[in-house]
PDB file of C-alpha atoms in Angstrom:
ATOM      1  CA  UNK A   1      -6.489  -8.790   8.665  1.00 81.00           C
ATOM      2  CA  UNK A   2      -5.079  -5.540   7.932  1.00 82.00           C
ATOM      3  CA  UNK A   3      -6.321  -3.651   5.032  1.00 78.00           C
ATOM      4  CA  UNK A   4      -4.849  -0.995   3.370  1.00 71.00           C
ATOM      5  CA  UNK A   5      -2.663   1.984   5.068  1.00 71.00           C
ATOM      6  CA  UNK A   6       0.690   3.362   4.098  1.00 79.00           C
ATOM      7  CA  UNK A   7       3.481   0.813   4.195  1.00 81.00           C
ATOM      8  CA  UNK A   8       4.402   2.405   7.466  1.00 79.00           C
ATOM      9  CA  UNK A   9       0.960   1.863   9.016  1.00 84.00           C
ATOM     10  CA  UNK A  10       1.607  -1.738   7.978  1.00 86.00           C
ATOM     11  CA  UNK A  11       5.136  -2.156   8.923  1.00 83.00           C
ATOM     12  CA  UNK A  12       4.539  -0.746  12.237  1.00 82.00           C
ATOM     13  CA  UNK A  13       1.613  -3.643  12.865  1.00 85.00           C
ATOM     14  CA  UNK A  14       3.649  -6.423  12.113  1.00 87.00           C
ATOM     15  CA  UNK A  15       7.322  -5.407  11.650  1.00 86.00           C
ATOM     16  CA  UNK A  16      10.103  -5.506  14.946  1.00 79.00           C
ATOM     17  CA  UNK A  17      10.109  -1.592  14.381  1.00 76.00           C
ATOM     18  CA  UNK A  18      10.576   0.398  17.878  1.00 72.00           C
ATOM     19  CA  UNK A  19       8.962   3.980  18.613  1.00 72.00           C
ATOM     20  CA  UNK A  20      10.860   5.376  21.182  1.00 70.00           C
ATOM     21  CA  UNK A  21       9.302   7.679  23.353  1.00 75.00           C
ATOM     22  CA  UNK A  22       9.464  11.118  21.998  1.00 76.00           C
ATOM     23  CA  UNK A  23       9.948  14.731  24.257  1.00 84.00           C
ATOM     24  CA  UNK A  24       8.330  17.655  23.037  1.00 88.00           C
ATOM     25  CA  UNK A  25      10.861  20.045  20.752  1.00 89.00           C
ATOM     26  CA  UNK A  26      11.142  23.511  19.749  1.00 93.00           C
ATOM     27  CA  UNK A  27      11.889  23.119  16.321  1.00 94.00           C
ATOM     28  CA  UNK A  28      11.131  26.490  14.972  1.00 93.00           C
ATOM     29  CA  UNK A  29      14.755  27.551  14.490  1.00 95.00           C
ATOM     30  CA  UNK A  30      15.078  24.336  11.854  1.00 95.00           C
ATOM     31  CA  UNK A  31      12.302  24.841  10.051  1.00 93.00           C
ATOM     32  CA  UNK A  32      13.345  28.464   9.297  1.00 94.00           C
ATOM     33  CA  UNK A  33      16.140  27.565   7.387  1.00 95.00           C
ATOM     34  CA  UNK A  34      16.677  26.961   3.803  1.00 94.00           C
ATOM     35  CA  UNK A  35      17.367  23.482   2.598  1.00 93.00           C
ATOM     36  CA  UNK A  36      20.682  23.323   2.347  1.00 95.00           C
ATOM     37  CA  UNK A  37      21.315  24.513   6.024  1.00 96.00           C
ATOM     38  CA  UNK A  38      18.812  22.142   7.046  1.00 96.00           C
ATOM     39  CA  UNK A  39      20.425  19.405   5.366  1.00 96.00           C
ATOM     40  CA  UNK A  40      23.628  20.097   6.986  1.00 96.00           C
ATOM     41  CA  UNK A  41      22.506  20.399  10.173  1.00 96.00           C
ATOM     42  CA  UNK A  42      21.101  16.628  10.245  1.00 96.00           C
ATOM     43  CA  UNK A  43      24.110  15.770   8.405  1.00 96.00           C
ATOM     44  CA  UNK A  44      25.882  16.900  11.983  1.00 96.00           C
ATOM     45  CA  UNK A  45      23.330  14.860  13.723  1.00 95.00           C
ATOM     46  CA  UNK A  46      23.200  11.990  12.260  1.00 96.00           C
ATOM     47  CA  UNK A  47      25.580  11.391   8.825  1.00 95.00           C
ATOM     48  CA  UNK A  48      24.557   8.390   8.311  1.00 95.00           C
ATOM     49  CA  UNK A  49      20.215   8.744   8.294  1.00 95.00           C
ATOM     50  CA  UNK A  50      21.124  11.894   6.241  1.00 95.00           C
ATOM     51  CA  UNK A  51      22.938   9.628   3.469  1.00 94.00           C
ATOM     52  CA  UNK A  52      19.337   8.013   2.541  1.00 93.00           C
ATOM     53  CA  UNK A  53      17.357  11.570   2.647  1.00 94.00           C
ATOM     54  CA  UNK A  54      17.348  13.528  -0.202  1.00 92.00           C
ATOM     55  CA  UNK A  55      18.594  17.200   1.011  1.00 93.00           C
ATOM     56  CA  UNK A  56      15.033  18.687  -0.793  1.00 90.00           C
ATOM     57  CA  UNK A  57      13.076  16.578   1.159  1.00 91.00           C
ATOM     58  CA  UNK A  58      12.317  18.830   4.211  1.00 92.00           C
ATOM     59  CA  UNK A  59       9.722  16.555   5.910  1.00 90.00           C
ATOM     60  CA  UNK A  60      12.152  13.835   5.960  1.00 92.00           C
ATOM     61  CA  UNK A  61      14.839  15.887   7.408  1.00 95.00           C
ATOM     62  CA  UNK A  62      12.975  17.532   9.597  1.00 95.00           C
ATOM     63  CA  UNK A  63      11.411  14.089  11.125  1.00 93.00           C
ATOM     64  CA  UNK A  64      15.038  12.801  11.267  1.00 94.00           C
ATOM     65  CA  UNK A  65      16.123  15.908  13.214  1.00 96.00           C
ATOM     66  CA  UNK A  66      13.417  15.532  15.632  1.00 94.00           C
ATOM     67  CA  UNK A  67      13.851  12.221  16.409  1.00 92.00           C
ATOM     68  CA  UNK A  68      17.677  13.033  17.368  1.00 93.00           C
ATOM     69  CA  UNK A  69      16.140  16.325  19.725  1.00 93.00           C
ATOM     70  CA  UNK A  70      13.437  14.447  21.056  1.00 91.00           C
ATOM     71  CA  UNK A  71      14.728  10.747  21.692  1.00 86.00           C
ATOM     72  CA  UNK A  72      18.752  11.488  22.236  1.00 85.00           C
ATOM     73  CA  UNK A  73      19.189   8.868  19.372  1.00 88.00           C
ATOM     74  CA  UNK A  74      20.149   8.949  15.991  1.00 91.00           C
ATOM     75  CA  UNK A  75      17.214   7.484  13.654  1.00 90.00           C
ATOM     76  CA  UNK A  76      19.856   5.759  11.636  1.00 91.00           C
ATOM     77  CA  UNK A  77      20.915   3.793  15.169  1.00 90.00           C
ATOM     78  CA  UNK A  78      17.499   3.217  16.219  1.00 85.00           C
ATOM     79  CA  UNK A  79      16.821   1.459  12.407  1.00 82.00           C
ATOM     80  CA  UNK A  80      19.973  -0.837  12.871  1.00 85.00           C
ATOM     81  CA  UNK A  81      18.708  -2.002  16.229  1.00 82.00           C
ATOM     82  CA  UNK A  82      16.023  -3.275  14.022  1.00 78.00           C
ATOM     83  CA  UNK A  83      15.872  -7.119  11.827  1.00 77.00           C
ATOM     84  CA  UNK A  84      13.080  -5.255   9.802  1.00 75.00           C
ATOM     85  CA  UNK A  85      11.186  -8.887   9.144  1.00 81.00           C
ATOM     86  CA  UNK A  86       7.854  -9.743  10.710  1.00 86.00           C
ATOM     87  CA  UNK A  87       7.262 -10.953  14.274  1.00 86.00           C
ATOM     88  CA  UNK A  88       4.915 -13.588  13.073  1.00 86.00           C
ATOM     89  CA  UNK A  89       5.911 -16.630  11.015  1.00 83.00           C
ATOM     90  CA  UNK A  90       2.260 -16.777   9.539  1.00 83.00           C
ATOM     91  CA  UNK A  91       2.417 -13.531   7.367  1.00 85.00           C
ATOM     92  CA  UNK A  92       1.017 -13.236   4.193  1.00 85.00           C
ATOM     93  CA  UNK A  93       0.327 -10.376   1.865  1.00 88.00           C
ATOM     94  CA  UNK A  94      -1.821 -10.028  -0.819  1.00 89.00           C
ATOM     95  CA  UNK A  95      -1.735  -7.147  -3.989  1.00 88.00           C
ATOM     96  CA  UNK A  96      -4.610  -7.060  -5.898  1.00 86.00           C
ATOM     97  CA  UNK A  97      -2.542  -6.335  -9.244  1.00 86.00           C
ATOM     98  CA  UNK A  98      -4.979  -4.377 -11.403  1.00 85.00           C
ATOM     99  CA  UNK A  99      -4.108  -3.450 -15.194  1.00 88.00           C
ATOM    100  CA  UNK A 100      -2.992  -0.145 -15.332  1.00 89.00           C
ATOM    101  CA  UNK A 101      -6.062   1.382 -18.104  1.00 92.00           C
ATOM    102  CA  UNK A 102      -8.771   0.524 -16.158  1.00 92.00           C
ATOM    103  CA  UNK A 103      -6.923   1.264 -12.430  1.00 92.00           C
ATOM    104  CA  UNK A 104      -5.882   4.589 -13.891  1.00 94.00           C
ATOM    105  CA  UNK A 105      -9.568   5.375 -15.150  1.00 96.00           C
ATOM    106  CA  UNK A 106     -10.667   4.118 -11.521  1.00 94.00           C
ATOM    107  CA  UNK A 107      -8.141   7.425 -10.229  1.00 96.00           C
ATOM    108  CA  UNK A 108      -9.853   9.791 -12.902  1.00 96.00           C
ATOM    109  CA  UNK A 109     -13.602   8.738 -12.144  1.00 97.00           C
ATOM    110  CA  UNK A 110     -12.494   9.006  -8.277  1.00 96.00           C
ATOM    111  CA  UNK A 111     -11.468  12.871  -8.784  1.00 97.00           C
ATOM    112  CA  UNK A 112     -14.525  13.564 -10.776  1.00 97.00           C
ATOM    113  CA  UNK A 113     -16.640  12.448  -7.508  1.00 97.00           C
ATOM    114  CA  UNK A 114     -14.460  14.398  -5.213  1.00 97.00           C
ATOM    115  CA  UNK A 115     -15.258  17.822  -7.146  1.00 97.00           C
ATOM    116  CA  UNK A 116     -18.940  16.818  -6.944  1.00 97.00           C
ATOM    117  CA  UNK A 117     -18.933  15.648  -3.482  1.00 97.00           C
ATOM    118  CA  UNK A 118     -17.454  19.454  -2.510  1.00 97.00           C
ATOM    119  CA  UNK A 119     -13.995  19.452  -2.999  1.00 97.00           C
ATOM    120  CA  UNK A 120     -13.654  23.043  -4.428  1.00 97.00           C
ATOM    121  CA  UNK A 121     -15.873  24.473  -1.701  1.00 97.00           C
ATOM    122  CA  UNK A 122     -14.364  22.313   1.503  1.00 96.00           C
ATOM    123  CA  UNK A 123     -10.593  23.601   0.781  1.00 96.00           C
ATOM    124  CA  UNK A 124     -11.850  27.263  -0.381  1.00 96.00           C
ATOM    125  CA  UNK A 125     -12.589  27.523   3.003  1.00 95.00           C
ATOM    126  CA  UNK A 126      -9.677  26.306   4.604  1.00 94.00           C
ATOM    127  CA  UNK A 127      -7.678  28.272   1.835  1.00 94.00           C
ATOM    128  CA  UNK A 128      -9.206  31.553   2.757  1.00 94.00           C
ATOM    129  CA  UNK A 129      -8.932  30.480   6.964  1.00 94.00           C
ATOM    130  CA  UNK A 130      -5.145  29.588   6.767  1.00 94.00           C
ATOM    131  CA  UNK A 131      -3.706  30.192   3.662  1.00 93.00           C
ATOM    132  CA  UNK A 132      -1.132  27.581   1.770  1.00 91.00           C
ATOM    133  CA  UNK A 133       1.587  26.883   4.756  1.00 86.00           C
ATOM    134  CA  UNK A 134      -0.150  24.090   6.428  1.00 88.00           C
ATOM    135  CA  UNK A 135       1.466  21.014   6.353  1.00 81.00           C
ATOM    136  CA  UNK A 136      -1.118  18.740   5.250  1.00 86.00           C
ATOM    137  CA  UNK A 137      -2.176  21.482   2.393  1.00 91.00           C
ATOM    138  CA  UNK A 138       0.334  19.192   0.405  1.00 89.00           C
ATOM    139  CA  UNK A 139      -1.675  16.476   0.184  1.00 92.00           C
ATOM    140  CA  UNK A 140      -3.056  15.234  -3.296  1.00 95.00           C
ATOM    141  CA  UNK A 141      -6.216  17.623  -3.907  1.00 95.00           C
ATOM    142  CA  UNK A 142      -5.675  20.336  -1.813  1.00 96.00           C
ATOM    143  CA  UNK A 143      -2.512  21.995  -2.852  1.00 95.00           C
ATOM    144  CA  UNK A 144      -3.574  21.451  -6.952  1.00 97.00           C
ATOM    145  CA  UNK A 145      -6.550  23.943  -5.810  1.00 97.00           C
ATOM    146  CA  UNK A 146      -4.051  26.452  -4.907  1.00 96.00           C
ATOM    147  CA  UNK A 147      -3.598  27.925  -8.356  1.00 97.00           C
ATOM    148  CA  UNK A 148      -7.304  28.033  -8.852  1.00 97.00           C
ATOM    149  CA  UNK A 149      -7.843  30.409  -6.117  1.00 96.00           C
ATOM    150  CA  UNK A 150      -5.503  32.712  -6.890  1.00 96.00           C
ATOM    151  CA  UNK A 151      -6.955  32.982 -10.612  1.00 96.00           C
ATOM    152  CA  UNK A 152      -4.277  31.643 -12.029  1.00 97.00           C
ATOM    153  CA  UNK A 153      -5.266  28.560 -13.617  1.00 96.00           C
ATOM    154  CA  UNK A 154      -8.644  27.742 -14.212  1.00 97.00           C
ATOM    155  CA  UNK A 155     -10.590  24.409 -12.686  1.00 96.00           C
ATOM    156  CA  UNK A 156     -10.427  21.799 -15.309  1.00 97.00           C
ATOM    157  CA  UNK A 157      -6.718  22.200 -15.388  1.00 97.00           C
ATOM    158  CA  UNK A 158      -6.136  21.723 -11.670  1.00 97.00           C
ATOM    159  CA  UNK A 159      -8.927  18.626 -11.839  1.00 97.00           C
ATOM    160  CA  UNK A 160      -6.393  17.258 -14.680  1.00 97.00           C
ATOM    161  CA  UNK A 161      -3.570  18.456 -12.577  1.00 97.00           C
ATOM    162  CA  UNK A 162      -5.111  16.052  -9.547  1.00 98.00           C
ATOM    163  CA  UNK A 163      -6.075  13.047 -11.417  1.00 97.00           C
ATOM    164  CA  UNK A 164      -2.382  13.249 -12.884  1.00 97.00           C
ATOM    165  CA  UNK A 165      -0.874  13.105  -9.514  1.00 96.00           C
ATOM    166  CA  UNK A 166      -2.891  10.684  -7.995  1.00 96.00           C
ATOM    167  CA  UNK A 167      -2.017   8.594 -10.849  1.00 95.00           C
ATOM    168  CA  UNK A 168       1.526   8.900 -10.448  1.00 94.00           C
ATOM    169  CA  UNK A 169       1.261   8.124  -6.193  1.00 92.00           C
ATOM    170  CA  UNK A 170      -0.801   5.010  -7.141  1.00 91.00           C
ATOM    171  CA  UNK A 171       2.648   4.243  -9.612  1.00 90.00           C
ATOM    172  CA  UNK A 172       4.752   4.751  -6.799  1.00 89.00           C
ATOM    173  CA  UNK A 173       2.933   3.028  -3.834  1.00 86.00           C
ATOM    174  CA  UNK A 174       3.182   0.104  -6.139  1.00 87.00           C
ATOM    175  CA  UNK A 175       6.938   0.316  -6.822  1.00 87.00           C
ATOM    176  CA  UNK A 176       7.304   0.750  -2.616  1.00 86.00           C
ATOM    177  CA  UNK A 177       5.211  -2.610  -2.214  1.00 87.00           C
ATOM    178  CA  UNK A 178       7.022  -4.701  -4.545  1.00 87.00           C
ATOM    179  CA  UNK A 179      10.355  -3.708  -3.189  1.00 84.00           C
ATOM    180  CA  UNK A 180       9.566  -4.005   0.622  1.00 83.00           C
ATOM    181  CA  UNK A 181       7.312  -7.082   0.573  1.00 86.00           C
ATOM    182  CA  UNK A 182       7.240 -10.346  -0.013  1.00 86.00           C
ATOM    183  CA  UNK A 183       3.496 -10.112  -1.821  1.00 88.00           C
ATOM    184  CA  UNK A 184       1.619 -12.459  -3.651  1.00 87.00           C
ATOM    185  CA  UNK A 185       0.364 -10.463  -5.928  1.00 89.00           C
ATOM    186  CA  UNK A 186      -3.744 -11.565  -7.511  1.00 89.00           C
ATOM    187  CA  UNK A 187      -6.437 -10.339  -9.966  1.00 87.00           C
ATOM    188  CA  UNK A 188      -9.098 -11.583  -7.947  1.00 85.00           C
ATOM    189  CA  UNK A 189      -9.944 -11.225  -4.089  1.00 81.00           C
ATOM    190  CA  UNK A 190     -10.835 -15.037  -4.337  1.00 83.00           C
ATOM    191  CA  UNK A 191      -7.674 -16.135  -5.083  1.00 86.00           C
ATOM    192  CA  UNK A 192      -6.228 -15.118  -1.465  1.00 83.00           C
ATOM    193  CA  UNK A 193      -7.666 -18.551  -0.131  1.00 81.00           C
ATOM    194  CA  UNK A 194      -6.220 -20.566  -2.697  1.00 80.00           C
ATOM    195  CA  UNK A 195      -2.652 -19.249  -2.022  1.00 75.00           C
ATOM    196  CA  UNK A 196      -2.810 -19.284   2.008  1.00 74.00           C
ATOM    197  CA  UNK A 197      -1.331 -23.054   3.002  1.00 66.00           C
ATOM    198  CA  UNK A 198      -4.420 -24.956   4.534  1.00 60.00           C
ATOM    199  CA  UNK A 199      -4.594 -24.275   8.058  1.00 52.00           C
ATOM    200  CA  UNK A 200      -8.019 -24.914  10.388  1.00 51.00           C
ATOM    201  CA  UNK A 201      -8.827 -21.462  10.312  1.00 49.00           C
ATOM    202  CA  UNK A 202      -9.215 -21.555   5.985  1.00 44.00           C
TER     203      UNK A 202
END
């Protein structure tokens, strides 16, 4: 059983997907440059992988880039290698499918517990140790903070400003799931053993 995870994590489980071994790249040079050089650069690399990237979506482009430095082949040739279907014929996934008021007030209530769990005072520090270029200060909750610290906005508009975009990622994980699996979607956990075929392990 796999629970969860991005549909990467999943993919990667129990999709044909290949990770070719990877060397270790200097990519300093790339990640200077503005977008639109960056963008044309992997567009040299690889024209076709750079087709389905946005050219504003640096982390994309970037990964894309380093796969061509690292591996010698282009990520769009190492995707057509792949059927992109499951190595087992006894998949099945499940989506709990959860009405949107109450899911959404799920994502509010979930914030509020953050900020009293130490949210603010966790990525303060981090703020003040490394500043805002990180990487993974563009997650959901960290990067909203931003503004705060800087006196710019005060902290009931950045808690809105969180519980609005985790909202809007719930919206889109959704839209991902439905498009790249074949999910029987439920309202109740239960209902996963009515919908698996009777085998001796139900």
């Amino acid at each position: 059983i796999i629970a969860g995870g991005t549909g990467l994590y999943i993919r990667a489980g129990l999709y044909d997907y290949s990770f070719p071994e990877e060397k270790v790249v200097d990519l300093s040079v790339y990640e200077k440059m503005d977008e639109d050089t960056l963008y044309a650069a992997l567009q040299k690399m690889d024209p076709e992988e750079a087709k389905t990237i946005h050219p504003h979506n640096r982390i994309r482009v970037l990964r894309a880039i380093k796969v061509y430095l690292s591996s010698g082949k282009k990520k769009s040739e190492i995707k057509a290698e792949q059927k992109h279907q499951p190595i087992y014929d006894d998949v099945y996934f499940f989506g709990l499918n959860a009405e949107r008021a109450p899911l959404y007030e799920r994502v509010n209530q979930r914030v509020e517990e953050m900020f009293k769990d130490g949210l603010v005072e966790e990525n303060r520090a981090l703020y003040e140790k490394y500043g805002e270029t990180p990487r993974a200060f563009q997650a959901i909750g960290v990067k909203e903070l931003f503004p705060y610290f800087r006196g710019e906005k005060n902290l009931e508009e950045c808690k809105k400003e969180i519980q609005k975009n985790t909202r809007h990622y719930v919206k889109r994980q959704e839209t991902f799931f439905r498009h790249q699996f074949d999910i029987h979607w439920i309202t109740r956990e239960e209902e996963i053993l009515d919908a698996i075929p009777s085998s001796p392990l139900v």
